[in-house]
Amino acid sequence: MDNTCAVCHGHAPAEHYLCDACQYRMRSWLREITRQHPLLRAVLRPDTGPAQRGGSGRAHSPLPVDVRVLDILGPGHVVPWIDAHGDQTGGVPLEPLLYGWARYITKEIDAPSVRRDEHGTVRIQPCTDPWPHGGSSVPGWCAWLQAYLPYVARQSWAPTMYDQLEDVVNRIQQLTHTRPRSRLMNAPCPGCSAITLRELEGQFHISCTGCSVRLTREEYDAHRASVMPVLVRTALLMQAQQERARRAAAA
Ligand SMILES: [Zn+2]
Ligand SMILES: [Zn+2]
């Protein structure tokens, strides 16, 4: 392994298949799925619009639910995750996707489960089924998978999980008509000097939209602290000069 991220080809920590930025993105997607899950349920019933007066009537009743949302919330099947042909990611419903990965991870780790039976005797059994603290639910599986991301990032199949999560988050955002929030930063880009640095929700880096500069939050704060006082002083000096020129012209 040459410490190259298998997703973005950036620098990954030793023995890792994912860099810090790609791990951060996966964590953000799992949080996003938890946040969006109630919205998905809310859009399950399609808006059929206000009743039409004097219309000619419908040939068919409208569907009682939005089938695209059902497709993502529906029961579905746990699919084979390591898909050599890469053609089985589309249309996998949400909970089987999350549960399927949790189950796959549990089997890969092969960790024994230790518990006490009703007589107080310690029983050690092979752990075959994961179980989230919050119970079997979309938020429960998202929390479970977040806890195992440090393990996932060291596995050769991590990019497959990355792609499937990205796909499902894109599908959810299309259904709920939500996009990640973006914020223009006020310090100029250290690469191209334009005010083009943007912070995008769920992304590890603040990136320039005009050149290839990428900064972590800490790097941006340090950059901002070094350039902004100079810029503010220059702006104040220019303002004072303009004011003097205006007064001289008026005198
Ligand atoms: Zn990466
Ligand atoms: Zn730039």
PDB file of C-alpha atoms and ligand atoms in Angstrom:
ATOM      1  CA  MET A   1       0.000   0.000   0.000  1.00  0.00           C
ATOM      2  CA  ASP A   2       1.457   3.373  -0.978  1.00  0.00           C
ATOM      3  CA  ASN A   3      -0.640   5.643   1.281  1.00  0.00           C
ATOM      4  CA  THR A   4      -2.721   6.914  -1.617  1.00  0.00           C
ATOM      5  CA  CYS A   5      -6.440   7.347  -0.998  1.00  0.00           C
ATOM      6  CA  ALA A   6      -8.330   4.821  -3.149  1.00  0.00           C
ATOM      7  CA  VAL A   7     -11.143   7.365  -3.724  1.00  0.00           C
ATOM      8  CA  CYS A   8      -9.553  10.785  -4.341  1.00  0.00           C
ATOM      9  CA  HIS A   9      -5.874   9.740  -4.802  1.00  0.00           C
ATOM     10  CA  GLY A  10      -4.828  12.224  -2.115  1.00  0.00           C
ATOM     11  CA  HIS A  11      -2.481  11.323   0.735  1.00  0.00           C
ATOM     12  CA  ALA A  12      -3.904   8.699   3.109  1.00  0.00           C
ATOM     13  CA  PRO A  13      -2.500   7.798   6.555  1.00  0.00           C
ATOM     14  CA  ALA A  14      -0.305   4.673   6.737  1.00  0.00           C
ATOM     15  CA  GLU A  15      -2.217   1.385   6.264  1.00  0.00           C
ATOM     16  CA  HIS A  16      -5.360   3.272   5.187  1.00  0.00           C
ATOM     17  CA  TYR A  17      -7.354   3.070   1.955  1.00  0.00           C
ATOM     18  CA  LEU A  18      -9.158   6.382   2.638  1.00  0.00           C
ATOM     19  CA  CYS A  19      -7.669   9.815   3.357  1.00  0.00           C
ATOM     20  CA  ASP A  20      -8.943  12.008   6.220  1.00  0.00           C
ATOM     21  CA  ALA A  21     -11.107  14.073   3.842  1.00  0.00           C
ATOM     22  CA  CYS A  22     -12.886  11.016   2.405  1.00  0.00           C
ATOM     23  CA  GLN A  23     -13.430   9.568   5.903  1.00  0.00           C
ATOM     24  CA  TYR A  24     -14.857  12.947   6.982  1.00  0.00           C
ATOM     25  CA  ARG A  25     -17.210  12.892   3.972  1.00  0.00           C
ATOM     26  CA  MET A  26     -18.486   9.382   4.845  1.00  0.00           C
ATOM     27  CA  ARG A  27     -19.129  10.462   8.437  1.00  0.00           C
ATOM     28  CA  SER A  28     -21.018  13.528   7.183  1.00  0.00           C
ATOM     29  CA  TRP A  29     -23.155  11.377   4.864  1.00  0.00           C
ATOM     30  CA  LEU A  30     -24.149   9.060   7.725  1.00  0.00           C
ATOM     31  CA  ARG A  31     -25.141  12.133   9.786  1.00  0.00           C
ATOM     32  CA  GLU A  32     -26.971  13.524   6.769  1.00  0.00           C
ATOM     33  CA  ILE A  33     -28.949  10.284   6.308  1.00  0.00           C
ATOM     34  CA  THR A  34     -30.028  10.465   9.983  1.00  0.00           C
ATOM     35  CA  ARG A  35     -31.062  14.108   9.522  1.00  0.00           C
ATOM     36  CA  GLN A  36     -32.905  13.477   6.247  1.00  0.00           C
ATOM     37  CA  HIS A  37     -34.703  10.272   7.250  1.00  0.00           C
ATOM     38  CA  PRO A  38     -37.741  12.060   8.810  1.00  0.00           C
ATOM     39  CA  LEU A  39     -37.922  14.305   5.705  1.00  0.00           C
ATOM     40  CA  LEU A  40     -38.092  11.218   3.482  1.00  0.00           C
ATOM     41  CA  ARG A  41     -41.043   9.947   5.473  1.00  0.00           C
ATOM     42  CA  ALA A  42     -42.666  13.368   5.145  1.00  0.00           C
ATOM     43  CA  VAL A  43     -42.370  13.298   1.325  1.00  0.00           C
ATOM     44  CA  LEU A  44     -43.617   9.710   1.091  1.00  0.00           C
ATOM     45  CA  ARG A  45     -47.105  11.020   0.316  1.00  0.00           C
ATOM     46  CA  PRO A  46     -46.956  12.901  -2.971  1.00  0.00           C
ATOM     47  CA  ASP A  47     -48.439  16.359  -3.187  1.00  0.00           C
ATOM     48  CA  THR A  48     -51.381  15.838  -5.497  1.00  0.00           C
ATOM     49  CA  GLY A  49     -52.103  19.568  -5.537  1.00  0.00           C
ATOM     50  CA  PRO A  50     -55.356  21.393  -4.777  1.00  0.00           C
ATOM     51  CA  ALA A  51     -58.613  19.886  -5.985  1.00  0.00           C
ATOM     52  CA  GLN A  52     -59.504  21.112  -9.467  1.00  0.00           C
ATOM     53  CA  ARG A  53     -62.964  22.635  -9.875  1.00  0.00           C
ATOM     54  CA  GLY A  54     -64.789  21.846 -13.047  1.00  0.00           C
ATOM     55  CA  GLY A  55     -62.104  19.457 -14.266  1.00  0.00           C
ATOM     56  CA  SER A  56     -62.870  16.534 -16.433  1.00  0.00           C
ATOM     57  CA  GLY A  57     -61.861  14.088 -13.664  1.00  0.00           C
ATOM     58  CA  ARG A  58     -59.045  11.575 -13.526  1.00  0.00           C
ATOM     59  CA  ALA A  59     -58.938   8.361 -15.499  1.00  0.00           C
ATOM     60  CA  HIS A  60     -56.958   6.771 -12.614  1.00  0.00           C
ATOM     61  CA  SER A  61     -56.690   7.552  -8.925  1.00  0.00           C
ATOM     62  CA  PRO A  62     -53.330   9.069  -7.996  1.00  0.00           C
ATOM     63  CA  LEU A  63     -50.887   6.680  -6.329  1.00  0.00           C
ATOM     64  CA  PRO A  64     -51.247   6.967  -2.545  1.00  0.00           C
ATOM     65  CA  VAL A  65     -47.473   7.186  -2.067  1.00  0.00           C
ATOM     66  CA  ASP A  66     -44.466   8.410  -3.983  1.00  0.00           C
ATOM     67  CA  VAL A  67     -42.920   5.226  -5.393  1.00  0.00           C
ATOM     68  CA  ARG A  68     -39.463   6.789  -5.637  1.00  0.00           C
ATOM     69  CA  VAL A  69     -39.490   7.319  -1.863  1.00  0.00           C
ATOM     70  CA  LEU A  70     -40.875   3.833  -1.306  1.00  0.00           C
ATOM     71  CA  ASP A  71     -37.988   2.528  -3.393  1.00  0.00           C
ATOM     72  CA  ILE A  72     -35.512   4.029  -0.945  1.00  0.00           C
ATOM     73  CA  LEU A  73     -37.479   3.368   2.282  1.00  0.00           C
ATOM     74  CA  GLY A  74     -38.829  -0.030   1.253  1.00  0.00           C
ATOM     75  CA  PRO A  75     -37.763  -3.361   2.769  1.00  0.00           C
ATOM     76  CA  GLY A  76     -35.566  -4.576  -0.118  1.00  0.00           C
ATOM     77  CA  HIS A  77     -32.907  -7.238   0.163  1.00  0.00           C
ATOM     78  CA  VAL A  78     -29.397  -7.280   1.464  1.00  0.00           C
ATOM     79  CA  VAL A  79     -27.311  -7.345  -1.706  1.00  0.00           C
ATOM     80  CA  PRO A  80     -23.795  -8.703  -2.176  1.00  0.00           C
ATOM     81  CA  TRP A  81     -21.645  -5.740  -1.222  1.00  0.00           C
ATOM     82  CA  ILE A  82     -18.405  -6.472  -2.948  1.00  0.00           C
ATOM     83  CA  ASP A  83     -19.750  -6.271  -6.448  1.00  0.00           C
ATOM     84  CA  ALA A  84     -17.039  -6.987  -8.995  1.00  0.00           C
ATOM     85  CA  HIS A  85     -19.033  -5.459 -11.843  1.00  0.00           C
ATOM     86  CA  GLY A  86     -20.072  -2.352  -9.915  1.00  0.00           C
ATOM     87  CA  ASP A  87     -23.625  -2.565 -11.233  1.00  0.00           C
ATOM     88  CA  GLN A  88     -25.591  -3.413  -8.113  1.00  0.00           C
ATOM     89  CA  THR A  89     -25.526  -0.135  -6.216  1.00  0.00           C
ATOM     90  CA  GLY A  90     -28.527   1.619  -7.798  1.00  0.00           C
ATOM     91  CA  GLY A  91     -31.918   1.306  -6.160  1.00  0.00           C
ATOM     92  CA  VAL A  92     -30.801  -0.422  -2.949  1.00  0.00           C
ATOM     93  CA  PRO A  93     -33.161   0.692  -0.170  1.00  0.00           C
ATOM     94  CA  LEU A  94     -31.679   2.557   2.740  1.00  0.00           C
ATOM     95  CA  GLU A  95     -32.044   0.302   5.766  1.00  0.00           C
ATOM     96  CA  PRO A  96     -30.885  -2.914   3.999  1.00  0.00           C
ATOM     97  CA  LEU A  97     -27.907  -0.959   2.670  1.00  0.00           C
ATOM     98  CA  LEU A  98     -26.873   0.202   6.158  1.00  0.00           C
ATOM     99  CA  TYR A  99     -27.691  -3.106   7.856  1.00  0.00           C
ATOM    100  CA  GLY A 100     -25.931  -5.041   5.096  1.00  0.00           C
ATOM    101  CA  TRP A 101     -22.735  -3.095   5.684  1.00  0.00           C
ATOM    102  CA  ALA A 102     -22.976  -3.468   9.473  1.00  0.00           C
ATOM    103  CA  ARG A 103     -23.374  -7.224   9.028  1.00  0.00           C
ATOM    104  CA  TYR A 104     -20.497  -7.398   6.569  1.00  0.00           C
ATOM    105  CA  ILE A 105     -18.228  -5.451   8.949  1.00  0.00           C
ATOM    106  CA  THR A 106     -19.194  -7.704  11.875  1.00  0.00           C
ATOM    107  CA  LYS A 107     -18.266 -10.801   9.883  1.00  0.00           C
ATOM    108  CA  GLU A 108     -15.008  -9.245   8.681  1.00  0.00           C
ATOM    109  CA  ILE A 109     -13.967  -8.293  12.217  1.00  0.00           C
ATOM    110  CA  ASP A 110     -14.926 -11.773  13.428  1.00  0.00           C
ATOM    111  CA  ALA A 111     -15.012 -10.464  16.979  1.00  0.00           C
ATOM    112  CA  PRO A 112     -16.502 -12.808  19.567  1.00  0.00           C
ATOM    113  CA  SER A 113     -19.434 -11.493  21.592  1.00  0.00           C
ATOM    114  CA  VAL A 114     -19.054 -11.807  25.347  1.00  0.00           C
ATOM    115  CA  ARG A 115     -22.192 -11.906  27.468  1.00  0.00           C
ATOM    116  CA  ARG A 116     -23.446 -13.381  30.735  1.00  0.00           C
ATOM    117  CA  ASP A 117     -26.384 -15.761  30.691  1.00  0.00           C
ATOM    118  CA  GLU A 118     -29.204 -15.720  33.269  1.00  0.00           C
ATOM    119  CA  HIS A 119     -27.062 -17.796  35.681  1.00  0.00           C
ATOM    120  CA  GLY A 120     -24.207 -15.303  35.515  1.00  0.00           C
ATOM    121  CA  THR A 121     -21.979 -17.606  33.440  1.00  0.00           C
ATOM    122  CA  VAL A 122     -19.805 -15.843  30.874  1.00  0.00           C
ATOM    123  CA  ARG A 123     -20.597 -17.032  27.343  1.00  0.00           C
ATOM    124  CA  ILE A 124     -18.269 -16.289  24.445  1.00  0.00           C
ATOM    125  CA  GLN A 125     -19.840 -16.782  21.030  1.00  0.00           C
ATOM    126  CA  PRO A 126     -18.880 -15.802  17.513  1.00  0.00           C
ATOM    127  CA  CYS A 127     -20.534 -12.477  16.771  1.00  0.00           C
ATOM    128  CA  THR A 128     -22.590 -12.882  13.613  1.00  0.00           C
ATOM    129  CA  ASP A 129     -25.150 -10.118  13.923  1.00  0.00           C
ATOM    130  CA  PRO A 130     -24.509  -6.486  14.762  1.00  0.00           C
ATOM    131  CA  TRP A 131     -26.948  -4.653  17.004  1.00  0.00           C
ATOM    132  CA  PRO A 132     -26.950  -0.860  17.372  1.00  0.00           C
ATOM    133  CA  HIS A 133     -27.527   0.742  20.793  1.00  0.00           C
ATOM    134  CA  GLY A 134     -30.418   2.767  19.410  1.00  0.00           C
ATOM    135  CA  GLY A 135     -32.197  -0.362  18.098  1.00  0.00           C
ATOM    136  CA  SER A 136     -32.615  -1.484  14.508  1.00  0.00           C
ATOM    137  CA  SER A 137     -33.477   1.710  12.669  1.00  0.00           C
ATOM    138  CA  VAL A 138     -31.891   3.965  10.086  1.00  0.00           C
ATOM    139  CA  PRO A 139     -30.463   6.364  12.752  1.00  0.00           C
ATOM    140  CA  GLY A 140     -29.300   3.349  14.817  1.00  0.00           C
ATOM    141  CA  TRP A 141     -27.381   1.834  11.877  1.00  0.00           C
ATOM    142  CA  CYS A 142     -25.932   5.228  10.928  1.00  0.00           C
ATOM    143  CA  ALA A 143     -24.542   5.637  14.470  1.00  0.00           C
ATOM    144  CA  TRP A 144     -23.239   2.046  14.431  1.00  0.00           C
ATOM    145  CA  LEU A 145     -21.437   2.546  11.111  1.00  0.00           C
ATOM    146  CA  GLN A 146     -19.963   5.896  12.228  1.00  0.00           C
ATOM    147  CA  ALA A 147     -18.383   4.132  15.207  1.00  0.00           C
ATOM    148  CA  TYR A 148     -16.738   1.593  12.859  1.00  0.00           C
ATOM    149  CA  LEU A 149     -15.461   4.092  10.256  1.00  0.00           C
ATOM    150  CA  PRO A 150     -11.878   4.040  11.619  1.00  0.00           C
ATOM    151  CA  TYR A 151     -11.889   0.262  10.943  1.00  0.00           C
ATOM    152  CA  VAL A 152     -13.576   0.672   7.532  1.00  0.00           C
ATOM    153  CA  ALA A 153     -10.945   3.197   6.379  1.00  0.00           C
ATOM    154  CA  ARG A 154      -8.274   0.476   6.682  1.00  0.00           C
ATOM    155  CA  GLN A 155     -10.098  -2.056   4.486  1.00  0.00           C
ATOM    156  CA  SER A 156      -9.642  -2.547   0.738  1.00  0.00           C
ATOM    157  CA  TRP A 157     -13.441  -2.549   0.252  1.00  0.00           C
ATOM    158  CA  ALA A 158     -13.849   0.925   1.863  1.00  0.00           C
ATOM    159  CA  PRO A 159     -14.233   2.655  -1.576  1.00  0.00           C
ATOM    160  CA  THR A 160     -17.229   0.393  -2.371  1.00  0.00           C
ATOM    161  CA  MET A 161     -18.964   1.484   0.825  1.00  0.00           C
ATOM    162  CA  TYR A 162     -17.991   5.092   0.064  1.00  0.00           C
ATOM    163  CA  ASP A 163     -19.596   4.899  -3.427  1.00  0.00           C
ATOM    164  CA  GLN A 164     -22.789   3.300  -2.128  1.00  0.00           C
ATOM    165  CA  LEU A 165     -23.239   5.880   0.635  1.00  0.00           C
ATOM    166  CA  GLU A 166     -22.594   8.711  -1.822  1.00  0.00           C
ATOM    167  CA  ASP A 167     -25.164   7.224  -4.200  1.00  0.00           C
ATOM    168  CA  VAL A 168     -27.838   6.854  -1.529  1.00  0.00           C
ATOM    169  CA  VAL A 169     -27.258  10.377  -0.153  1.00  0.00           C
ATOM    170  CA  ASN A 170     -27.576  11.809  -3.684  1.00  0.00           C
ATOM    171  CA  ARG A 171     -30.837   9.927  -4.178  1.00  0.00           C
ATOM    172  CA  ILE A 172     -32.191  11.171  -0.831  1.00  0.00           C
ATOM    173  CA  GLN A 173     -31.202  14.791  -1.576  1.00  0.00           C
ATOM    174  CA  GLN A 174     -32.970  14.599  -4.949  1.00  0.00           C
ATOM    175  CA  LEU A 175     -36.152  13.359  -3.272  1.00  0.00           C
ATOM    176  CA  THR A 176     -36.130  15.897  -0.440  1.00  0.00           C
ATOM    177  CA  HIS A 177     -34.904  18.733  -2.705  1.00  0.00           C
ATOM    178  CA  THR A 178     -32.065  19.581  -0.359  1.00  0.00           C
ATOM    179  CA  ARG A 179     -28.524  20.495  -1.255  1.00  0.00           C
ATOM    180  CA  PRO A 180     -25.480  20.815   0.999  1.00  0.00           C
ATOM    181  CA  ARG A 181     -25.140  24.384   2.329  1.00  0.00           C
ATOM    182  CA  SER A 182     -22.251  26.419   0.978  1.00  0.00           C
ATOM    183  CA  ARG A 183     -20.612  29.576   2.365  1.00  0.00           C
ATOM    184  CA  LEU A 184     -18.282  32.045   0.659  1.00  0.00           C
ATOM    185  CA  MET A 185     -15.337  32.841   2.949  1.00  0.00           C
ATOM    186  CA  ASN A 186     -14.155  36.427   3.337  1.00  0.00           C
ATOM    187  CA  ALA A 187     -10.378  35.866   3.199  1.00  0.00           C
ATOM    188  CA  PRO A 188      -8.867  35.793  -0.315  1.00  0.00           C
ATOM    189  CA  CYS A 189      -7.516  32.531  -1.734  1.00  0.00           C
ATOM    190  CA  PRO A 190      -3.780  32.132  -0.990  1.00  0.00           C
ATOM    191  CA  GLY A 191      -3.354  30.638  -4.483  1.00  0.00           C
ATOM    192  CA  CYS A 192      -5.166  33.052  -6.817  1.00  0.00           C
ATOM    193  CA  SER A 193      -5.925  36.011  -4.433  1.00  0.00           C
ATOM    194  CA  ALA A 194      -9.605  36.060  -5.466  1.00  0.00           C
ATOM    195  CA  ILE A 195     -12.509  35.896  -2.985  1.00  0.00           C
ATOM    196  CA  THR A 196     -13.338  32.391  -4.151  1.00  0.00           C
ATOM    197  CA  LEU A 197     -12.786  30.178  -1.092  1.00  0.00           C
ATOM    198  CA  ARG A 198     -15.929  28.232  -0.313  1.00  0.00           C
ATOM    199  CA  GLU A 199     -16.933  26.052   2.636  1.00  0.00           C
ATOM    200  CA  LEU A 200     -19.290  23.240   1.622  1.00  0.00           C
ATOM    201  CA  GLU A 201     -21.290  21.400   4.278  1.00  0.00           C
ATOM    202  CA  GLY A 202     -20.015  17.860   4.814  1.00  0.00           C
ATOM    203  CA  GLN A 203     -16.601  18.518   3.233  1.00  0.00           C
ATOM    204  CA  PHE A 204     -13.352  18.315   5.180  1.00  0.00           C
ATOM    205  CA  HIS A 205     -11.663  21.109   3.201  1.00  0.00           C
ATOM    206  CA  ILE A 206     -12.462  24.694   2.335  1.00  0.00           C
ATOM    207  CA  SER A 207     -11.805  24.789  -1.429  1.00  0.00           C
ATOM    208  CA  CYS A 208     -11.147  27.525  -3.972  1.00  0.00           C
ATOM    209  CA  THR A 209     -13.598  27.508  -6.887  1.00  0.00           C
ATOM    210  CA  GLY A 210     -11.045  29.271  -9.112  1.00  0.00           C
ATOM    211  CA  CYS A 211      -7.897  27.190  -8.528  1.00  0.00           C
ATOM    212  CA  SER A 212      -6.883  23.938  -6.866  1.00  0.00           C
ATOM    213  CA  VAL A 213      -6.220  25.305  -3.328  1.00  0.00           C
ATOM    214  CA  ARG A 214      -7.724  23.234  -0.486  1.00  0.00           C
ATOM    215  CA  LEU A 215      -7.393  24.263   3.166  1.00  0.00           C
ATOM    216  CA  THR A 216      -8.452  22.579   6.394  1.00  0.00           C
ATOM    217  CA  ARG A 217     -10.464  24.763   8.840  1.00  0.00           C
ATOM    218  CA  GLU A 218      -7.298  25.245  10.913  1.00  0.00           C
ATOM    219  CA  GLU A 219      -5.236  26.242   7.860  1.00  0.00           C
ATOM    220  CA  TYR A 220      -7.949  28.679   6.764  1.00  0.00           C
ATOM    221  CA  ASP A 221      -8.133  30.265  10.240  1.00  0.00           C
ATOM    222  CA  ALA A 222      -4.336  30.705  10.312  1.00  0.00           C
ATOM    223  CA  HIS A 223      -4.352  32.142   6.770  1.00  0.00           C
ATOM    224  CA  ARG A 224      -7.233  34.494   7.624  1.00  0.00           C
ATOM    225  CA  ALA A 225      -5.509  35.679  10.804  1.00  0.00           C
ATOM    226  CA  SER A 226      -2.351  36.487   8.833  1.00  0.00           C
ATOM    227  CA  VAL A 227      -3.908  38.307   5.851  1.00  0.00           C
ATOM    228  CA  MET A 228      -7.047  39.986   7.160  1.00  0.00           C
ATOM    229  CA  PRO A 229      -5.428  42.597   9.493  1.00  0.00           C
ATOM    230  CA  VAL A 230      -3.244  43.818   6.580  1.00  0.00           C
ATOM    231  CA  LEU A 231      -6.229  43.914   4.221  1.00  0.00           C
ATOM    232  CA  VAL A 232      -8.388  45.759   6.749  1.00  0.00           C
ATOM    233  CA  ARG A 233      -5.581  48.321   7.411  1.00  0.00           C
ATOM    234  CA  THR A 234      -5.143  48.870   3.639  1.00  0.00           C
ATOM    235  CA  ALA A 235      -8.910  49.303   3.178  1.00  0.00           C
ATOM    236  CA  LEU A 236      -9.056  51.843   6.044  1.00  0.00           C
ATOM    237  CA  LEU A 237      -6.080  53.804   4.616  1.00  0.00           C
ATOM    238  CA  MET A 238      -7.729  53.920   1.172  1.00  0.00           C
ATOM    239  CA  GLN A 239     -10.981  55.091   2.729  1.00  0.00           C
ATOM    240  CA  ALA A 240      -9.155  57.857   4.648  1.00  0.00           C
ATOM    241  CA  GLN A 241      -7.327  58.983   1.457  1.00  0.00           C
ATOM    242  CA  GLN A 242     -10.612  59.123  -0.471  1.00  0.00           C
ATOM    243  CA  GLU A 243     -12.197  61.135   2.341  1.00  0.00           C
ATOM    244  CA  ARG A 244      -9.255  63.630   2.325  1.00  0.00           C
ATOM    245  CA  ALA A 245      -9.481  63.955  -1.491  1.00  0.00           C
ATOM    246  CA  ARG A 246     -13.252  64.574  -1.254  1.00  0.00           C
ATOM    247  CA  ARG A 247     -12.785  67.262   1.421  1.00  0.00           C
ATOM    248  CA  ALA A 248      -9.985  68.941  -0.596  1.00  0.00           C
ATOM    249  CA  ALA A 249     -12.217  69.018  -3.701  1.00  0.00           C
ATOM    250  CA  ALA A 250     -15.115  70.502  -1.690  1.00  0.00           C
ATOM    251  CA  ALA A 251     -12.933  73.246  -0.078  1.00  0.00           C
TER     252      ALA A 251
HETATM  253 ZN    ZN B   1      -9.595  10.671  -0.286  1.00  0.00          ZN
HETATM  254 ZN    ZN B   2      -7.715  30.092  -5.672  1.00  0.00          ZN
END
